[in-house]
Amino acid sequence: MNLLEKIDAAAAARIALLPNGVGAFGIPIEEVYSATEARIGDRRVLLLGTNNYLGLTFAPECIQAAHDAIDKEGTGTTGSRMANGSYFGHRALEREFADFYQCSSSIVFTTGYQANLGTISGLVGPGDTVLIDGDSHASIYDGCILSGADIIRFKHNDTADMEKRLRRLGNRIETTLIIAEGIYSMLGDQAPLAEIVRLKNQYGCLLLLDEAHSLGVLGETGQGLVEKTGLLQEVDFITGTFSKSLCSIGGFCVSNHPQLEQLRYISHPYIFTASPSPATIASTRAALELLRNGSHLRKQLWNNCTQLYSALKEAGYELGPDPGPVIAAVVDTPQQALLLWQRLLEHNIYVNLILPPAAPEGKSLVRCSVNAAHTRDQIQHVGDTFTKLFKEIN
Amino acid sequence: MTESNYDEIMQLLCDRLSSLTNSNAQITPETNLISQLSIDSIKLLNLIMEIEDTFDVSIPINALTDVQTVRELVDLVYKIKTAS
Ligand SMILES: Cc1ncc(COP(=O)(O)O)c(C=O)c1O
């Protein structure tokens, strides 16, 4: 088989898994009306599969800031942070993140994906070890591979399993980095952070936590799982993204270790890419301000989360263990998942379809993401529709 | 570690692989994990965790880039086990 034939073979295998599911991925959104509604084909749909947790995609403050930045600084920086791409805004946003997390150092990256790639590959290298959760996001896996470090997985959220693996590392512990996530994007469950911190202190290694899905969502001021658990000072490095609760594009890493600053000189995903555009940085700064002062948004978000989680639970769906903005209905087969996904769309509800191997343990997921802008009635409608469809798919 | 331990690892892995893939086909040292057993990446990674626990060793998953056949997987486990 040549290279192109290999790609064809992989495509055929994917189509064979779910012959009429081809259109389910990358479905085009023709028009966006608000943080909760858009047009898909000729349907006006309720958006229940975005990462817009605080509902800020149309926040007037963010839109105005982006407009002003384009007017003043143009559409793009046309260069790397290392060269001509570090504007006042990039540095201001770094100071604001450092202040938000009460940390001495902070780096802004062009995407959240690159924040993980750049941070992980900057911190560890060949001969070092990363101990990662088995359900880690692809950006974590890719960062580990890029680093050349030895990659050891522990069972998802299982700290007894993690400890076994820590113990086996012996004197390699010194050069080990543990990586976990605040909220996992598949089932919406949270890392057992207190126990992870206890083990990292007992064994003496470093800990990186990706707060991609928990930023803005957990904790009084929205710092994430570190704030909810009161463990901010115990986590060595925090990464996150601007693409979810902050409604733009970009990523960050914060730390109290001054060594973080050195990554600017060695981390390829930081250096060899253009910096975020002025408009992106400006809207992110405005959104971070709203996020920090957004306890009313978090309250609304969590009301919506509990409302939908209980509705789906009551309807009989198998769900992840923790209620939260990511609520995934777990079904046994890809066919069931596709049917549910299609029926929901026919009822003008857009959710995410996740099939193996992306979904854990060979199951398939129909995943909802709740946001603060959803109304009680919208959530009620989604809950009722799921309830109505339960019999049909089982 | 003696020769019999190598054979033990081989036996154990062949048994696990045949139950994982529900395959009736004979699994030999030369069987290719991906093209012949169609074992997906996640299953393979989970199998590595199991092997780590069985032999009480650390097997970095990046070492799998050089592994295509059952024999190569056994070689890797054997090498790590004898070095530990
Ligand atoms: C856990 C996690 N980390 C990192 C990322 C990457 O973020 P970004 O979309 O900014 O590249 C994502 C988003 O897909 C994620 O879910």
GROMACS .gro file of C-alpha atoms and ligand atoms in nm:
model
  494
    1MET     CA    1   0.000   0.000   0.000
    2ASN     CA    2   0.131   0.346  -0.080
    3LEU     CA    3   0.070   0.645   0.145
    4LEU     CA    4  -0.254   0.752  -0.017
    5GLU     CA    5  -0.391   0.398  -0.023
    6LYS     CA    6  -0.323   0.370   0.350
    7ILE     CA    7  -0.532   0.681   0.410
    8ASP     CA    8  -0.810   0.534   0.194
    9ALA     CA    9  -0.802   0.214   0.399
   10ALA     CA   10  -0.835   0.408   0.724
   11ALA     CA   11  -1.125   0.608   0.579
   12ALA     CA   12  -1.300   0.288   0.470
   13ALA     CA   13  -1.263   0.143   0.819
   14ARG     CA   14  -1.413   0.456   0.970
   15ILE     CA   15  -1.709   0.453   0.731
   16ALA     CA   16  -1.767   0.083   0.792
   17LEU     CA   17  -1.800   0.153   1.165
   18LEU     CA   18  -2.101   0.375   1.103
   19PRO     CA   19  -2.210   0.383   0.736
   20ASN     CA   20  -2.477   0.652   0.770
   21GLY     CA   21  -2.289   0.857   1.026
   22VAL     CA   22  -2.060   1.029   0.781
   23GLY     CA   23  -2.232   1.366   0.808
   24ALA     CA   24  -2.221   1.374   1.186
   25PHE     CA   25  -1.868   1.508   1.216
   26GLY     CA   26  -1.772   1.863   1.130
   27ILE     CA   27  -2.131   1.955   1.051
   28PRO     CA   28  -2.143   2.308   0.905
   29ILE     CA   29  -2.298   2.581   1.116
   30GLU     CA   30  -2.433   2.827   0.862
   31GLU     CA   31  -2.521   3.119   1.086
   32VAL     CA   32  -2.476   3.191   1.456
   33TYR     CA   33  -2.759   3.385   1.620
   34SER     CA   34  -2.650   3.395   1.984
   35ALA     CA   35  -2.461   3.204   2.252
   36THR     CA   36  -2.734   2.939   2.241
   37GLU     CA   37  -2.880   2.936   1.890
   38ALA     CA   38  -2.756   2.885   1.534
   39ARG     CA   39  -2.867   2.759   1.194
   40ILE     CA   40  -2.764   2.414   1.069
   41GLY     CA   41  -2.898   2.340   0.719
   42ASP     CA   42  -3.243   2.497   0.731
   43ARG     CA   43  -3.296   2.435   1.100
   44ARG     CA   44  -3.273   2.686   1.379
   45VAL     CA   45  -3.105   2.476   1.647
   46LEU     CA   46  -3.038   2.504   2.016
   47LEU     CA   47  -2.662   2.479   2.070
   48LEU     CA   48  -2.585   2.219   2.333
   49GLY     CA   49  -2.247   2.110   2.209
   50THR     CA   50  -2.020   2.414   2.241
   51ASN     CA   51  -1.760   2.497   2.506
   52ASN     CA   52  -1.907   2.841   2.561
   53TYR     CA   53  -1.951   2.771   2.933
   54LEU     CA   54  -2.012   3.126   3.053
   55GLY     CA   55  -2.210   3.218   2.742
   56LEU     CA   56  -1.976   3.507   2.659
   57THR     CA   57  -1.939   3.466   2.280
   58PHE     CA   58  -2.143   3.783   2.221
   59ALA     CA   59  -2.047   3.978   2.536
   60PRO     CA   60  -2.053   4.346   2.426
   61GLU     CA   61  -1.738   4.426   2.627
   62CYS     CA   62  -1.540   4.158   2.443
   63ILE     CA   63  -1.673   4.252   2.101
   64GLN     CA   64  -1.593   4.620   2.160
   65ALA     CA   65  -1.242   4.540   2.280
   66ALA     CA   66  -1.176   4.327   1.971
   67HIS     CA   67  -1.305   4.603   1.741
   68ASP     CA   68  -1.086   4.862   1.907
   69ALA     CA   69  -0.779   4.639   1.883
   70ILE     CA   70  -0.828   4.577   1.511
   71ASP     CA   71  -0.868   4.949   1.452
   72LYS     CA   72  -0.556   5.036   1.650
   73GLU     CA   73  -0.322   4.742   1.586
   74GLY     CA   74  -0.445   4.573   1.270
   75THR     CA   75  -0.562   4.221   1.198
   76GLY     CA   76  -0.253   4.016   1.282
   77THR     CA   77   0.090   4.036   1.439
   78THR     CA   78   0.259   3.851   1.150
   79GLY     CA   79   0.525   3.709   1.378
   80SER     CA   80   0.641   3.503   1.672
   81ARG     CA   81   0.644   3.613   2.035
   82MET     CA   82   1.022   3.574   2.005
   83ALA     CA   83   1.049   3.826   1.723
   84ASN     CA   84   0.798   4.096   1.630
   85GLY     CA   85   0.485   3.935   1.783
   86SER     CA   86   0.498   4.045   2.149
   87TYR     CA   87   0.269   4.348   2.176
   88PHE     CA   88   0.165   4.538   2.485
   89GLY     CA   89  -0.156   4.330   2.494
   90HIS     CA   90   0.021   3.994   2.505
   91ARG     CA   91   0.233   4.106   2.797
   92ALA     CA   92  -0.063   4.267   2.973
   93LEU     CA   93  -0.263   3.946   2.941
   94GLU     CA   94   0.029   3.752   3.089
   95ARG     CA   95   0.038   3.990   3.386
   96GLU     CA   96  -0.338   3.953   3.427
   97PHE     CA   97  -0.317   3.573   3.429
   98ALA     CA   98  -0.030   3.586   3.681
   99ASP     CA   99  -0.238   3.815   3.899
  100PHE     CA  100  -0.550   3.597   3.863
  101TYR     CA  101  -0.361   3.287   3.977
  102GLN     CA  102  -0.139   3.474   4.227
  103CYS     CA  103   0.163   3.336   4.040
  104SER     CA  104   0.496   3.492   3.954
  105SER     CA  105   0.518   3.365   3.596
  106SER     CA  106   0.278   3.335   3.308
  107ILE     CA  107   0.311   3.261   2.937
  108VAL     CA  108   0.049   3.311   2.666
  109PHE     CA  109   0.048   3.064   2.374
  110THR     CA  110  -0.132   3.079   2.040
  111THR     CA  111  -0.372   2.793   2.122
  112GLY     CA  112  -0.449   2.573   2.422
  113TYR     CA  113  -0.316   2.280   2.224
  114GLN     CA  114   0.016   2.459   2.192
  115ALA     CA  115   0.010   2.559   2.559
  116ASN     CA  116   0.023   2.188   2.647
  117LEU     CA  117   0.272   2.105   2.372
  118GLY     CA  118   0.495   2.397   2.461
  119THR     CA  119   0.481   2.356   2.837
  120ILE     CA  120   0.525   1.979   2.850
  121SER     CA  121   0.799   1.964   2.588
  122GLY     CA  122   0.974   2.254   2.763
  123LEU     CA  123   0.962   2.091   3.107
  124VAL     CA  124   1.062   1.733   3.029
  125GLY     CA  125   1.288   1.567   2.775
  126PRO     CA  126   1.449   1.234   2.687
  127GLY     CA  127   1.534   1.036   3.001
  128ASP     CA  128   1.265   1.213   3.207
  129THR     CA  129   0.923   1.064   3.281
  130VAL     CA  130   0.566   1.187   3.244
  131LEU     CA  131   0.295   1.009   3.441
  132ILE     CA  132  -0.035   1.090   3.274
  133ASP     CA  133  -0.400   1.003   3.320
  134GLY     CA  134  -0.508   0.738   3.069
  135ASP     CA  135  -0.793   0.960   2.945
  136SER     CA  136  -0.571   1.263   2.882
  137HIS     CA  137  -0.655   1.504   2.600
  138ALA     CA  138  -0.464   1.457   2.273
  139SER     CA  139  -0.271   1.781   2.332
  140ILE     CA  140  -0.121   1.622   2.645
  141TYR     CA  141  -0.029   1.301   2.464
  142ASP     CA  142   0.120   1.499   2.176
  143GLY     CA  143   0.316   1.724   2.412
  144CYS     CA  144   0.459   1.417   2.583
  145ILE     CA  145   0.554   1.258   2.251
  146LEU     CA  146   0.716   1.581   2.133
  147SER     CA  147   0.919   1.596   2.455
  148GLY     CA  148   1.083   1.256   2.405
  149ALA     CA  149   1.024   1.172   2.773
  150ASP     CA  150   0.911   0.825   2.882
  151ILE     CA  151   0.532   0.819   2.897
  152ILE     CA  152   0.359   0.611   3.166
  153ARG     CA  153  -0.022   0.608   3.189
  154PHE     CA  154  -0.229   0.549   3.500
  155LYS     CA  155  -0.594   0.438   3.502
  156HIS     CA  156  -0.828   0.730   3.466
  157ASN     CA  157  -0.877   0.913   3.797
  158ASP     CA  158  -0.747   0.612   3.990
  159THR     CA  159  -0.493   0.733   4.246
  160ALA     CA  160  -0.420   0.383   4.381
  161ASP     CA  161  -0.316   0.287   4.029
  162MET     CA  162  -0.116   0.609   4.001
  163GLU     CA  163   0.069   0.537   4.325
  164LYS     CA  164   0.169   0.189   4.206
  165ARG     CA  165   0.331   0.350   3.903
  166LEU     CA  166   0.498   0.624   4.108
  167ARG     CA  167   0.649   0.361   4.336
  168ARG     CA  168   0.791   0.166   4.042
  169LEU     CA  169   0.976   0.472   3.915
  170GLY     CA  170   1.222   0.449   4.205
  171ASN     CA  171   1.489   0.719   4.181
  172ARG     CA  172   1.352   0.840   3.849
  173ILE     CA  173   1.088   1.026   4.054
  174GLU     CA  174   1.311   1.334   4.068
  175THR     CA  175   1.266   1.387   3.696
  176THR     CA  176   0.897   1.298   3.680
  177LEU     CA  177   0.603   1.521   3.591
  178ILE     CA  178   0.246   1.412   3.673
  179ILE     CA  179  -0.026   1.548   3.443
  180ALA     CA  180  -0.400   1.562   3.513
  181GLU     CA  181  -0.702   1.770   3.407
  182GLY     CA  182  -0.946   1.976   3.616
  183ILE     CA  183  -1.254   1.850   3.431
  184TYR     CA  184  -1.224   1.569   3.175
  185SER     CA  185  -1.391   1.652   2.848
  186MET     CA  186  -1.544   1.314   2.774
  187LEU     CA  187  -1.748   1.239   3.087
  188GLY     CA  188  -1.717   1.573   3.265
  189ASP     CA  189  -1.566   1.417   3.576
  190GLN     CA  190  -1.310   1.598   3.794
  191ALA     CA  191  -0.960   1.487   3.894
  192PRO     CA  192  -0.915   1.367   4.256
  193LEU     CA  193  -0.678   1.659   4.308
  194ALA     CA  194  -0.631   1.636   4.686
  195GLU     CA  195  -0.509   1.279   4.661
  196ILE     CA  196  -0.292   1.352   4.357
  197VAL     CA  197  -0.129   1.642   4.544
  198ARG     CA  198  -0.073   1.424   4.850
  199LEU     CA  199   0.105   1.163   4.638
  200LYS     CA  200   0.313   1.413   4.442
  201ASN     CA  201   0.434   1.562   4.773
  202GLN     CA  202   0.499   1.223   4.926
  203TYR     CA  203   0.702   1.101   4.627
  204GLY     CA  204   0.857   1.439   4.543
  205CYS     CA  205   0.781   1.514   4.178
  206LEU     CA  206   0.609   1.797   3.992
  207LEU     CA  207   0.243   1.833   3.891
  208LEU     CA  208   0.084   1.999   3.590
  209LEU     CA  209  -0.295   2.050   3.582
  210ASP     CA  210  -0.482   2.140   3.262
  211GLU     CA  211  -0.780   2.355   3.360
  212ALA     CA  212  -0.912   2.380   3.001
  213HIS     CA  213  -1.270   2.285   3.089
  214SER     CA  214  -1.271   2.402   3.452
  215LEU     CA  215  -1.148   2.762   3.404
  216GLY     CA  216  -1.442   2.992   3.469
  217VAL     CA  217  -1.651   2.696   3.578
  218LEU     CA  218  -1.514   2.586   3.917
  219GLY     CA  219  -1.417   2.796   4.219
  220GLU     CA  220  -1.551   3.123   4.357
  221THR     CA  221  -1.359   3.340   4.106
  222GLY     CA  222  -1.339   3.074   3.835
  223GLN     CA  223  -0.974   2.968   3.869
  224GLY     CA  224  -1.084   2.609   3.827
  225LEU     CA  225  -1.034   2.292   4.029
  226VAL     CA  226  -0.735   2.446   4.212
  227GLU     CA  227  -0.969   2.702   4.363
  228LYS     CA  228  -1.257   2.467   4.433
  229THR     CA  229  -1.021   2.239   4.628
  230GLY     CA  230  -0.809   2.516   4.782
  231LEU     CA  231  -0.494   2.362   4.632
  232LEU     CA  232  -0.370   2.644   4.408
  233GLN     CA  233  -0.036   2.665   4.585
  234GLU     CA  234   0.024   2.289   4.556
  235VAL     CA  235   0.004   2.263   4.178
  236ASP     CA  236   0.334   2.343   4.003
  237PHE     CA  237   0.205   2.435   3.658
  238ILE     CA  238  -0.146   2.521   3.540
  239THR     CA  239  -0.230   2.525   3.170
  240GLY     CA  240  -0.555   2.626   3.008
  241THR     CA  241  -0.722   2.757   2.699
  242PHE     CA  242  -0.900   3.074   2.586
  243SER     CA  243  -1.118   2.870   2.352
  244LYS     CA  244  -1.382   2.763   2.602
  245SER     CA  245  -1.506   2.990   2.883
  246LEU     CA  246  -1.306   3.287   2.744
  247CYS     CA  247  -1.462   3.252   2.398
  248SER     CA  248  -1.158   3.327   2.183
  249ILE     CA  249  -0.845   3.133   2.085
  250GLY     CA  250  -0.518   3.091   2.272
  251GLY     CA  251  -0.372   2.921   2.576
  252PHE     CA  252  -0.166   2.988   2.885
  253CYS     CA  253   0.060   2.840   3.148
  254VAL     CA  254   0.108   2.991   3.495
  255SER     CA  255   0.348   2.890   3.771
  256ASN     CA  256   0.535   3.008   4.077
  257HIS     CA  257   0.849   2.839   3.949
  258PRO     CA  258   1.062   3.111   3.789
  259GLN     CA  259   1.197   2.846   3.551
  260LEU     CA  260   0.874   2.878   3.351
  261GLU     CA  261   1.020   3.193   3.195
  262GLN     CA  262   1.298   2.988   3.035
  263LEU     CA  263   1.043   2.809   2.819
  264ARG     CA  264   1.024   3.120   2.605
  265TYR     CA  265   1.374   3.035   2.478
  266ILE     CA  266   1.341   2.661   2.430
  267SER     CA  267   0.980   2.574   2.357
  268HIS     CA  268   0.919   2.531   1.984
  269PRO     CA  269   0.536   2.553   2.005
  270TYR     CA  270   0.587   2.896   2.165
  271ILE     CA  271   0.863   3.019   1.936
  272PHE     CA  272   0.789   2.882   1.591
  273THR     CA  273   0.437   3.010   1.543
  274ALA     CA  274   0.277   3.353   1.515
  275SER     CA  275   0.139   3.513   1.830
  276PRO     CA  276  -0.239   3.556   1.879
  277SER     CA  277  -0.393   3.847   1.687
  278PRO     CA  278  -0.452   4.179   1.868
  279ALA     CA  279  -0.830   4.129   1.851
  280THR     CA  280  -0.798   3.784   2.006
  281ILE     CA  281  -0.587   3.915   2.291
  282ALA     CA  282  -0.814   4.213   2.351
  283SER     CA  283  -1.134   4.009   2.369
  284THR     CA  284  -0.961   3.753   2.592
  285ARG     CA  285  -0.855   4.027   2.833
  286ALA     CA  286  -1.210   4.158   2.848
  287ALA     CA  287  -1.347   3.806   2.894
  288LEU     CA  288  -1.099   3.728   3.174
  289GLU     CA  289  -1.226   4.033   3.358
  290LEU     CA  290  -1.586   3.914   3.315
  291LEU     CA  291  -1.487   3.563   3.420
  292ARG     CA  292  -1.319   3.679   3.741
  293ASN     CA  293  -1.623   3.880   3.837
  294GLY     CA  294  -1.868   3.628   3.700
  295SER     CA  295  -2.000   3.448   4.007
  296HIS     CA  296  -2.355   3.525   3.885
  297LEU     CA  297  -2.269   3.350   3.554
  298ARG     CA  298  -2.131   3.048   3.741
  299LYS     CA  299  -2.445   3.034   3.952
  300GLN     CA  300  -2.662   3.036   3.639
  301LEU     CA  301  -2.434   2.777   3.473
  302TRP     CA  302  -2.452   2.542   3.771
  303ASN     CA  303  -2.830   2.575   3.796
  304ASN     CA  304  -2.847   2.468   3.432
  305CYS     CA  305  -2.600   2.182   3.489
  306THR     CA  306  -2.793   2.033   3.778
  307GLN     CA  307  -3.125   2.077   3.598
  308LEU     CA  308  -3.007   1.885   3.289
  309TYR     CA  309  -2.804   1.625   3.480
  310SER     CA  310  -3.106   1.533   3.696
  311ALA     CA  311  -3.340   1.526   3.395
  312LEU     CA  312  -3.116   1.284   3.205
  313LYS     CA  313  -3.051   1.072   3.510
  314GLU     CA  314  -3.422   1.049   3.579
  315ALA     CA  315  -3.487   0.952   3.217
  316GLY     CA  316  -3.261   0.651   3.273
  317TYR     CA  317  -2.944   0.753   3.091
  318GLU     CA  318  -2.604   0.639   3.216
  319LEU     CA  319  -2.402   0.955   3.288
  320GLY     CA  320  -2.055   1.050   3.410
  321PRO     CA  321  -2.011   1.055   3.790
  322ASP     CA  322  -2.000   1.432   3.849
  323PRO     CA  323  -2.270   1.679   3.744
  324GLY     CA  324  -2.114   1.972   3.556
  325PRO     CA  325  -2.120   2.159   3.227
  326VAL     CA  326  -2.010   1.849   3.035
  327ILE     CA  327  -2.294   1.596   3.055
  328ALA     CA  328  -2.243   1.282   2.850
  329ALA     CA  329  -2.505   1.013   2.792
  330VAL     CA  330  -2.313   0.686   2.766
  331VAL     CA  331  -2.454   0.426   2.525
  332ASP     CA  332  -2.326   0.083   2.425
  333THR     CA  333  -2.301   0.108   2.047
  334PRO     CA  334  -2.209   0.369   1.785
  335GLN     CA  335  -2.544   0.298   1.614
  336GLN     CA  336  -2.740   0.394   1.928
  337ALA     CA  337  -2.533   0.708   1.968
  338LEU     CA  338  -2.584   0.810   1.606
  339LEU     CA  339  -2.959   0.749   1.626
  340LEU     CA  340  -2.990   0.960   1.939
  341TRP     CA  341  -2.773   1.233   1.787
  342GLN     CA  342  -2.982   1.240   1.467
  343ARG     CA  343  -3.315   1.239   1.652
  344LEU     CA  344  -3.200   1.527   1.872
  345LEU     CA  345  -3.103   1.724   1.561
  346GLU     CA  346  -3.447   1.653   1.415
  347HIS     CA  347  -3.580   1.811   1.734
  348ASN     CA  348  -3.350   2.109   1.664
  349ILE     CA  349  -3.099   2.026   1.936
  350TYR     CA  350  -2.730   2.014   1.848
  351VAL     CA  351  -2.505   1.800   2.072
  352ASN     CA  352  -2.170   1.621   2.018
  353LEU     CA  353  -2.135   1.263   1.898
  354ILE     CA  354  -1.829   1.075   2.026
  355LEU     CA  355  -1.742   0.724   1.910
  356PRO     CA  356  -1.469   0.473   1.997
  357PRO     CA  357  -1.175   0.495   2.029
  358ALA     CA  358  -1.227   0.862   2.131
  359ALA     CA  359  -1.490   0.758   2.388
  360PRO     CA  360  -1.362   0.568   2.694
  361GLU     CA  361  -1.395   0.190   2.732
  362GLY     CA  362  -1.535   0.115   2.389
  363LYS     CA  363  -1.860   0.299   2.466
  364SER     CA  364  -2.013   0.580   2.262
  365LEU     CA  365  -2.121   0.918   2.390
  366VAL     CA  366  -2.383   1.176   2.315
  367ARG     CA  367  -2.237   1.474   2.492
  368CYS     CA  368  -2.411   1.793   2.598
  369SER     CA  369  -2.233   2.109   2.705
  370VAL     CA  370  -2.440   2.341   2.915
  371ASN     CA  371  -2.376   2.714   2.936
  372ALA     CA  372  -2.477   3.009   3.151
  373ALA     CA  373  -2.681   3.167   2.872
  374HIS     CA  374  -2.921   2.874   2.836
  375THR     CA  375  -3.262   2.952   2.980
  376ARG     CA  376  -3.454   2.724   3.214
  377ASP     CA  377  -3.703   2.659   2.935
  378GLN     CA  378  -3.432   2.562   2.688
  379ILE     CA  379  -3.282   2.314   2.934
  380GLN     CA  380  -3.629   2.181   3.012
  381HIS     CA  381  -3.690   2.125   2.639
  382VAL     CA  382  -3.361   1.936   2.604
  383GLY     CA  383  -3.437   1.721   2.909
  384ASP     CA  384  -3.788   1.642   2.779
  385THR     CA  385  -3.656   1.550   2.435
  386PHE     CA  386  -3.390   1.317   2.575
  387THR     CA  387  -3.658   1.157   2.793
  388LYS     CA  388  -3.887   1.103   2.495
  389LEU     CA  389  -3.605   0.943   2.295
  390PHE     CA  390  -3.484   0.704   2.566
  391LYS     CA  391  -3.717   0.418   2.465
  392GLU     CA  392  -3.642   0.456   2.097
  393ILE     CA  393  -3.271   0.403   2.137
  394ASN     CA  394  -3.284   0.126   2.397
  395MET     CA  395   1.596  -1.394   3.411
  396THR     CA  396   1.616  -1.736   3.251
  397GLU     CA  397   1.497  -1.864   2.915
  398SER     CA  398   1.180  -2.003   3.066
  399ASN     CA  399   1.082  -1.656   3.179
  400TYR     CA  400   1.099  -1.535   2.822
  401ASP     CA  401   0.870  -1.819   2.724
  402GLU     CA  402   0.640  -1.738   3.012
  403ILE     CA  403   0.606  -1.379   2.893
  404MET     CA  404   0.539  -1.505   2.540
  405GLN     CA  405   0.272  -1.745   2.662
  406LEU     CA  406   0.105  -1.489   2.879
  407LEU     CA  407   0.094  -1.226   2.606
  408CYS     CA  408  -0.038  -1.468   2.345
  409ASP     CA  409  -0.316  -1.570   2.584
  410ARG     CA  410  -0.409  -1.212   2.663
  411LEU     CA  411  -0.399  -1.108   2.299
  412SER     CA  412  -0.623  -1.390   2.188
  413SER     CA  413  -0.886  -1.307   2.450
  414LEU     CA  414  -0.859  -0.933   2.375
  415THR     CA  415  -0.915  -0.982   2.004
  416ASN     CA  416  -1.155  -1.279   2.031
  417SER     CA  417  -0.945  -1.421   1.755
  418ASN     CA  418  -0.959  -1.789   1.664
  419ALA     CA  419  -0.650  -1.752   1.450
  420GLN     CA  420  -0.331  -1.889   1.595
  421ILE     CA  421  -0.120  -1.612   1.747
  422THR     CA  422   0.249  -1.665   1.680
  423PRO     CA  423   0.558  -1.458   1.764
  424GLU     CA  424   0.547  -1.315   1.413
  425THR     CA  425   0.184  -1.204   1.428
  426ASN     CA  426   0.154  -0.833   1.356
  427LEU     CA  427  -0.042  -0.658   1.631
  428ILE     CA  428  -0.199  -0.390   1.415
  429SER     CA  429  -0.237  -0.539   1.068
  430GLN     CA  430  -0.321  -0.896   1.169
  431LEU     CA  431  -0.488  -0.860   1.507
  432SER     CA  432  -0.640  -0.517   1.434
  433ILE     CA  433  -0.579  -0.425   1.796
  434ASP     CA  434  -0.661  -0.056   1.833
  435SER     CA  435  -0.424   0.188   1.996
  436ILE     CA  436  -0.626   0.225   2.316
  437LYS     CA  437  -0.653  -0.151   2.366
  438LEU     CA  438  -0.279  -0.182   2.318
  439LEU     CA  439  -0.211   0.096   2.569
  440ASN     CA  440  -0.441  -0.069   2.821
  441LEU     CA  441  -0.268  -0.400   2.766
  442ILE     CA  442   0.062  -0.231   2.847
  443MET     CA  443  -0.079  -0.120   3.183
  444GLU     CA  444  -0.181  -0.478   3.255
  445ILE     CA  445   0.165  -0.608   3.166
  446GLU     CA  446   0.323  -0.343   3.389
  447ASP     CA  447   0.115  -0.471   3.679
  448THR     CA  448   0.177  -0.837   3.606
  449PHE     CA  449   0.555  -0.797   3.598
  450ASP     CA  450   0.582  -0.498   3.831
  451VAL     CA  451   0.776  -0.287   3.577
  452SER     CA  452   0.738   0.051   3.403
  453ILE     CA  453   0.689   0.025   3.029
  454PRO     CA  454   0.692   0.366   2.860
  455ILE     CA  455   0.435   0.372   2.581
  456ASN     CA  456   0.674   0.566   2.358
  457ALA     CA  457   0.885   0.247   2.342
  458LEU     CA  458   0.598   0.094   2.144
  459THR     CA  459   0.696   0.288   1.833
  460ASP     CA  460   0.943   0.008   1.761
  461VAL     CA  461   0.694  -0.270   1.828
  462GLN     CA  462   0.496  -0.430   1.547
  463THR     CA  463   0.491  -0.803   1.619
  464VAL     CA  464   0.414  -1.013   1.923
  465ARG     CA  465   0.783  -1.110   1.943
  466GLU     CA  466   0.891  -0.745   1.949
  467LEU     CA  467   0.648  -0.677   2.232
  468VAL     CA  468   0.781  -0.975   2.429
  469ASP     CA  469   1.140  -0.860   2.362
  470LEU     CA  470   1.055  -0.518   2.503
  471VAL     CA  471   0.893  -0.654   2.819
  472TYR     CA  472   1.177  -0.904   2.867
  473LYS     CA  473   1.441  -0.635   2.825
  474ILE     CA  474   1.276  -0.406   3.078
  475LYS     CA  475   1.210  -0.689   3.323
  476THR     CA  476   1.571  -0.812   3.317
  477ALA     CA  477   1.708  -0.459   3.356
  478SER     CA  478   1.490  -0.386   3.659
  479LIG     C1  479  -0.830   1.923   2.808
  479LIG     C2  480  -0.798   2.010   2.691
  479LIG     N1  481  -0.675   2.065   2.683
  479LIG     C3  482  -0.642   2.144   2.579
  479LIG     C4  483  -0.730   2.171   2.476
  479LIG     C5  484  -0.685   2.251   2.357
  479LIG     O1  485  -0.737   2.378   2.357
  479LIG     P1  486  -0.745   2.469   2.227
  479LIG     O2  487  -0.881   2.448   2.170
  479LIG     O3  488  -0.727   2.607   2.279
  479LIG     O4  489  -0.637   2.430   2.134
  479LIG     C6  490  -0.859   2.119   2.484
  479LIG     C7  491  -0.960   2.155   2.382
  479LIG     O5  492  -0.990   2.088   2.289
  479LIG     C8  493  -0.893   2.034   2.592
  479LIG     O6  494  -1.014   1.977   2.598
   0.00000   0.00000   0.00000
